[in-house]
Coordinates of C-alpha atoms and ligand atoms in Angstrom, one line a residue:
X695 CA -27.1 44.8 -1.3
X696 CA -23.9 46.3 0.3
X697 CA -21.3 47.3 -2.3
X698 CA -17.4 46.1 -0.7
X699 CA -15.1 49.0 -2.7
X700 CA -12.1 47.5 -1.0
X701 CA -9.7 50.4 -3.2
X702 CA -11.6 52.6 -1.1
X703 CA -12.1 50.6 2.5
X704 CA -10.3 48.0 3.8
X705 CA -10.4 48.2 7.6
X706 CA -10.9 44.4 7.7
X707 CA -8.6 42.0 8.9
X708 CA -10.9 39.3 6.3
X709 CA -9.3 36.2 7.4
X710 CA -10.1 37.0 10.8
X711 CA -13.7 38.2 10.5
X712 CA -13.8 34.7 8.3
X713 CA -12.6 32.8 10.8
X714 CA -14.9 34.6 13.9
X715 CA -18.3 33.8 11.8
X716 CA -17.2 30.2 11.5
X717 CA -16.6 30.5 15.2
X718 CA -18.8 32.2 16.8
X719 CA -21.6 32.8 13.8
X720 CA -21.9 35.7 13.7
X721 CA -19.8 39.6 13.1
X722 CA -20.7 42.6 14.4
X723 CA -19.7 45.6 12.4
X724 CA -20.9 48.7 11.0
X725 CA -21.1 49.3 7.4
X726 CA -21.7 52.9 5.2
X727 CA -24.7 52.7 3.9
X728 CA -24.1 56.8 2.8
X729 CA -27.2 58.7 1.4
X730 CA -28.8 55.3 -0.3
X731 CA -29.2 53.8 2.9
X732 CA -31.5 56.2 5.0
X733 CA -34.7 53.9 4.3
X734 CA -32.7 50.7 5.7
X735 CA -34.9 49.7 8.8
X736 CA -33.5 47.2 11.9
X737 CA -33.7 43.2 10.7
X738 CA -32.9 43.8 6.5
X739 CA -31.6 41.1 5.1
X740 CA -28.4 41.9 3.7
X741 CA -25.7 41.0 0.6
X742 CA -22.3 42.1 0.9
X743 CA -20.8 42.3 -2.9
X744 CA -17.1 42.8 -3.1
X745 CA -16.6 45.3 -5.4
X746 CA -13.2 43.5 -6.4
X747 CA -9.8 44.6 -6.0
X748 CA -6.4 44.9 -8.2
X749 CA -5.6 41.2 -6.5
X750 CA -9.5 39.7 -6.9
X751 CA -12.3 39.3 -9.2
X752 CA -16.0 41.0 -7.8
X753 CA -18.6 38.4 -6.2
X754 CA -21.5 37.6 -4.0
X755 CA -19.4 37.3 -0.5
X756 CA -21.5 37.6 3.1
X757 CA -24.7 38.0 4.4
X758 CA -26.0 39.5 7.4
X759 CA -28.6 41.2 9.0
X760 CA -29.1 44.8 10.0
X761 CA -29.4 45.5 13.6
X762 CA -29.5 50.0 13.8
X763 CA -31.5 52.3 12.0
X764 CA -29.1 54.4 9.7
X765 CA -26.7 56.8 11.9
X766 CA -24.1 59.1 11.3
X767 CA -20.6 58.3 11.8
X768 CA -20.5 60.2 14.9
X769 CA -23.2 58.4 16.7
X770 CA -21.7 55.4 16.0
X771 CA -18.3 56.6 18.2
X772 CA -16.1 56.0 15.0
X773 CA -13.4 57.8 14.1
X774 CA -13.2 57.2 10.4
X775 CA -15.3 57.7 7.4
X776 CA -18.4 59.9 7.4
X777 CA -21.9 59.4 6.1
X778 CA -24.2 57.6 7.3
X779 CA -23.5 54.0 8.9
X780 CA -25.9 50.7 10.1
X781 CA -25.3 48.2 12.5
X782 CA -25.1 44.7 10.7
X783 CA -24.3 41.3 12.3
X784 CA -22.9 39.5 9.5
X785 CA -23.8 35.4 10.1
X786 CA -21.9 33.7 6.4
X787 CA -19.0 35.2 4.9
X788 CA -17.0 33.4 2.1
X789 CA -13.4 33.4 2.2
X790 CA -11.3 35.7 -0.4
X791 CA -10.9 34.0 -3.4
X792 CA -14.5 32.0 -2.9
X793 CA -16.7 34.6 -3.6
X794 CA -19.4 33.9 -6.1
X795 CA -18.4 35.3 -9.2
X796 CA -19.9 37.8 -11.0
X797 CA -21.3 35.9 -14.5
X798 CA -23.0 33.2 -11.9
X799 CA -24.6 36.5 -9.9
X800 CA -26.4 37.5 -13.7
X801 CA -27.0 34.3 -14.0
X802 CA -29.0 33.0 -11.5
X803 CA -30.4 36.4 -10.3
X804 CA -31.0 38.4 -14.1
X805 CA -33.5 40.3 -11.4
X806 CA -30.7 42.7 -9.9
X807 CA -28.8 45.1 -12.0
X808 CA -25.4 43.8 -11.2
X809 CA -23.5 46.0 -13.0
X810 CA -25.0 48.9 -11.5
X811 CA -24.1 47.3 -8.4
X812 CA -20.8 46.9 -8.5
X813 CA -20.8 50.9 -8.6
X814 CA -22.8 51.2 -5.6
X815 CA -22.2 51.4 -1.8
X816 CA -26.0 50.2 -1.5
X817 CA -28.5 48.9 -3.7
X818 CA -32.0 47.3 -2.8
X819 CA -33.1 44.2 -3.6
X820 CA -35.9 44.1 -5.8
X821 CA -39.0 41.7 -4.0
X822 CA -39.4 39.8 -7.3
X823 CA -34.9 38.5 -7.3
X824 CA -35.1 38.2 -3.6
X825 CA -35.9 34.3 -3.9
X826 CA -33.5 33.7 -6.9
X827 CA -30.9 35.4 -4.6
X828 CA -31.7 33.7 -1.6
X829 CA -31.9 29.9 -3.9
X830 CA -28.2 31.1 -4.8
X831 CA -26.9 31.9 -1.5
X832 CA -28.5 28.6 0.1
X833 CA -26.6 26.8 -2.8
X834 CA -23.0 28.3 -3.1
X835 CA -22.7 30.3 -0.1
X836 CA -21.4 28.7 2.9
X837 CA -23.1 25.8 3.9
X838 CA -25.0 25.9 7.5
X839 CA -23.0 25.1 10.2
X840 CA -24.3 21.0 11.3
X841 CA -26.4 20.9 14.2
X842 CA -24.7 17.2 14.7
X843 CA -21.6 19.3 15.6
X844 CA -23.0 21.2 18.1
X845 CA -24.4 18.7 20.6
X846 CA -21.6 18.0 23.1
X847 CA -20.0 14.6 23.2
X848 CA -21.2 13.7 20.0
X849 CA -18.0 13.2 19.2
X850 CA -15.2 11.2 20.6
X851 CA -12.6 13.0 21.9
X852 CA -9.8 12.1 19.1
X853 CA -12.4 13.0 16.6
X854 CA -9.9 14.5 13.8
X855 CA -11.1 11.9 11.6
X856 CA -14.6 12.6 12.3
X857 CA -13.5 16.2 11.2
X858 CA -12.8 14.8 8.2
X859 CA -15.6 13.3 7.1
X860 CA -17.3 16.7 7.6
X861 CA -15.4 18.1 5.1
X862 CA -16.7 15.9 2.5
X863 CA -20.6 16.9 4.4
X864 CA -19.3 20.4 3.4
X865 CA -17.9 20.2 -0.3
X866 CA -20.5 21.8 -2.0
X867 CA -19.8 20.6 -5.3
X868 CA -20.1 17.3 -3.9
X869 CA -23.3 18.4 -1.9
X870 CA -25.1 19.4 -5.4
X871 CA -24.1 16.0 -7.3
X872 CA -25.6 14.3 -3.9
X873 CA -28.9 16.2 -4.0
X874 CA -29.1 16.2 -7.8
X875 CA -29.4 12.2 -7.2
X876 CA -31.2 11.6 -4.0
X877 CA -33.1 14.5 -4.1
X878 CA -33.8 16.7 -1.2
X879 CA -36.0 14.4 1.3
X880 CA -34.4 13.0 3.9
X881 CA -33.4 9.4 3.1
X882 CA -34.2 8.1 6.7
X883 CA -37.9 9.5 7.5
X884 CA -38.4 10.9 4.4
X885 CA -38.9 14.4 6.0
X886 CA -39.2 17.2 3.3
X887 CA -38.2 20.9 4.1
X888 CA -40.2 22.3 1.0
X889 CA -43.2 19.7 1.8
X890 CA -43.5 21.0 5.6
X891 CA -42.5 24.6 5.0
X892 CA -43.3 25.8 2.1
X893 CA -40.9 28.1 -0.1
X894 CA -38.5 28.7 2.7
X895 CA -37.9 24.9 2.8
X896 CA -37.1 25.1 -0.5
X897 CA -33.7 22.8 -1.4
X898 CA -32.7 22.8 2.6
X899 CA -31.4 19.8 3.3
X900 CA -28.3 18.6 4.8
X901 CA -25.8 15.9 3.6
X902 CA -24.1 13.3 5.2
X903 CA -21.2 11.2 4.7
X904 CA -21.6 7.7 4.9
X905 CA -18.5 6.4 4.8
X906 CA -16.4 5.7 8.7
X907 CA -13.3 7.6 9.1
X908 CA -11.6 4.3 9.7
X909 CA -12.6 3.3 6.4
X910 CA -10.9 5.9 4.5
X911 CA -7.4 5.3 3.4
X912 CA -5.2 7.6 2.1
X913 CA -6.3 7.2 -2.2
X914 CA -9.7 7.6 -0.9
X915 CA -12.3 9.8 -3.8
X916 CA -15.3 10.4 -2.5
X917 CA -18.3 9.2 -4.8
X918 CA -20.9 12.0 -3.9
X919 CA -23.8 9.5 -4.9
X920 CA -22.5 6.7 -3.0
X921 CA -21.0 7.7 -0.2
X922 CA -23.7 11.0 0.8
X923 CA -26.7 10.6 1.7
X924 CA -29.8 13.6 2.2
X925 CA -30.4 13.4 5.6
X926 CA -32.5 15.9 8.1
X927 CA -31.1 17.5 10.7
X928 CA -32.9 15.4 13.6
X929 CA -32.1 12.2 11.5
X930 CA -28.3 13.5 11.1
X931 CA -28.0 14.0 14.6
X932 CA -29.4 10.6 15.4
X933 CA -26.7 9.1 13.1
X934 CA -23.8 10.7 14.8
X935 CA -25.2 10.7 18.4
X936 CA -23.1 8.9 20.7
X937 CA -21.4 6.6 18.3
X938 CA -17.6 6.9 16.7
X939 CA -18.8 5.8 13.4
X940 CA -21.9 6.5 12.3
X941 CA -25.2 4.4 12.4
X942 CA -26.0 3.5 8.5
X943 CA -29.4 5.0 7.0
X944 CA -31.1 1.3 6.9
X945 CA -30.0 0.9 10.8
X946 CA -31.8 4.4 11.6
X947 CA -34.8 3.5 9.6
X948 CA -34.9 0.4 11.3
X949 CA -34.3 2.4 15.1
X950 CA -37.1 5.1 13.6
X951 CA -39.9 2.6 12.6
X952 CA -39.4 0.3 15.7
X953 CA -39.6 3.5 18.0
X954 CA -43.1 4.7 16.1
X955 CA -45.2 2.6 17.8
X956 CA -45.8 2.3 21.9
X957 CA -44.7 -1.2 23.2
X958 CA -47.3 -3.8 23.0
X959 CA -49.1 -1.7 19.8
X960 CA -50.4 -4.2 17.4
X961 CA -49.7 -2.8 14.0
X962 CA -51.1 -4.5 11.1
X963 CA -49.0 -5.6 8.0
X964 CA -51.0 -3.2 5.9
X965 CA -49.9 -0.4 8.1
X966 CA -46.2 -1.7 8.0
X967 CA -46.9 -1.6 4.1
X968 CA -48.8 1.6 3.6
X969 CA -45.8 3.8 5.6
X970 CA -43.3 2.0 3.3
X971 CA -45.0 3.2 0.2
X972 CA -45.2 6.4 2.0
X973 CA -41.8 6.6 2.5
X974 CA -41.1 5.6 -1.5
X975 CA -43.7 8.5 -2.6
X976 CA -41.6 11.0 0.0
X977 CA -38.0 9.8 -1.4
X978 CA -39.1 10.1 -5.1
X979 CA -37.5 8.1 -7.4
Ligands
LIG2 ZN1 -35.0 12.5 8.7
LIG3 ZN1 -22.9 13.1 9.0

């Protein structure tokens, strides 16, 4: 855990770093990790806490990854600060003014002596709140970026609307309601993240919007158990792939179970059957 004193630092331009882990994924900075950070090897997970300012509250804001053994200032070819300094490639930073807030951190993670940290430049993470903070971060931290975004041409060129619809994939208010109903499977092939892998899987799921941008006039609400859906990656990307509006979730279960079988396959009702009921037991109720 990182402590942000922004009284005391504040060489950041945040917007910008925001705005060049949305772009690009990831920051590259170094922090000062002073004498509480010499046992900090390459590849630690790491929390950035904002320490809070006179204009903003404390909170859980970034996460990152170490990537240099501790160094001092010098080695680092910095002119400021002193002390000791790592190498950290941040991947998720909230924007000012999103940060989770303090009483949430205690919360959700009673495993870490927040207030303690919030007096800190560094703080480790005990083993035993590691999943608790993790759970949290997955849940109100920025939400992963959408594969379905990333493939090229997935998206019609005038695809502001489609942009649009991704906002409501990224509400996360709207996300949690979503999940809370459906559950985390995915509603297409009834993948599970926690079935196939475990703890890690844990609660990963995206969400997608099921509602065409054409559709959506101007007094639109969303309904977050209506109009989102659970879906898997591979499933969300089929859904957007090539199409302007997207393929429903009974049209991709319908693309998914004719493509199951090679051509000419005879495949017994009872099969047809017992992979529907699988599907059910998957879904949950
Ligand atoms: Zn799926
Ligand atoms: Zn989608």
């Amino acid at each position: 855990m990182l402590g942000w004193n922004a009284e005391r630092w504040n060489r950041w331009n945040y917007r910008a770093v925001v705005e060049q882990v949305l772009t690009a994924g990831r920051f590259l900075d170094r922090w000062e990790v002073s004498e509480g950070g010499t046992s900090v090897p390459p590849g630690t997970e790491a929390w950035l806490l904002f320490q809070g300012s006179s204009g903003a509250a404390s909170g859980l804001i970034g996460h990152g990854v170490t990537v240099s053994e501790p160094l001092a200032a010098g080695q680092l070819q910095r002119d400021e600060g002193s002390g000791l300094h790592v190498g950290i490639v941040f991947d998720a930073l909230l924007p000012l003014g999103e940060q989770i807030p303090s009483d949430a951190l205690s919360a959700a993670v009673p495993g870490i002596p927040w207030d303690s940290a919030l007096h800190v430049p560094v703080l480790s993470v005990p083993p035993s709140a590691e999943r608790a903070l993790r759970r949290l971060w997955r849940e109100q931290g920025p939400p992963a970026i959408d594969p379905a975004e990333l493939v090229p041409g997935t998206h019609p060129p005038d695809s502001v609307s489609s942009i649009e619809v991704n906002r409501y994939e990224r509400d996360p208010d709207a996300r949690r309601v979503c999940v809370a109903f459906h559950g985390t499977a995915c509603a297409a092939c009834g993948f599970s993240f926690e079935a196939s892998y475990g703890e890690i899987g844990e609660g990963f799921i995206q969400v997608h919007h099921t509602v065409p941008a054409s559709m959506l006039g101007s007094g639109y609400e969303l309904d977050p158990v209506t109009d989102l859906v659970p879906l898997c990656p591979n499933c969300h990307a089929m859904v957007h792939l090539g199409v302007a509006a997207p393929r429903s979730v009974p049209e991709l279960r319908t693309i998914i179970s004719a493509a199951g079988h090679l051509p000419g396959e005879v495949v017994s009702e009872q099969a047809l059957e017992a992979q529907e009921n699988a599907r059910r037991i998957l879904e949950g109720p």
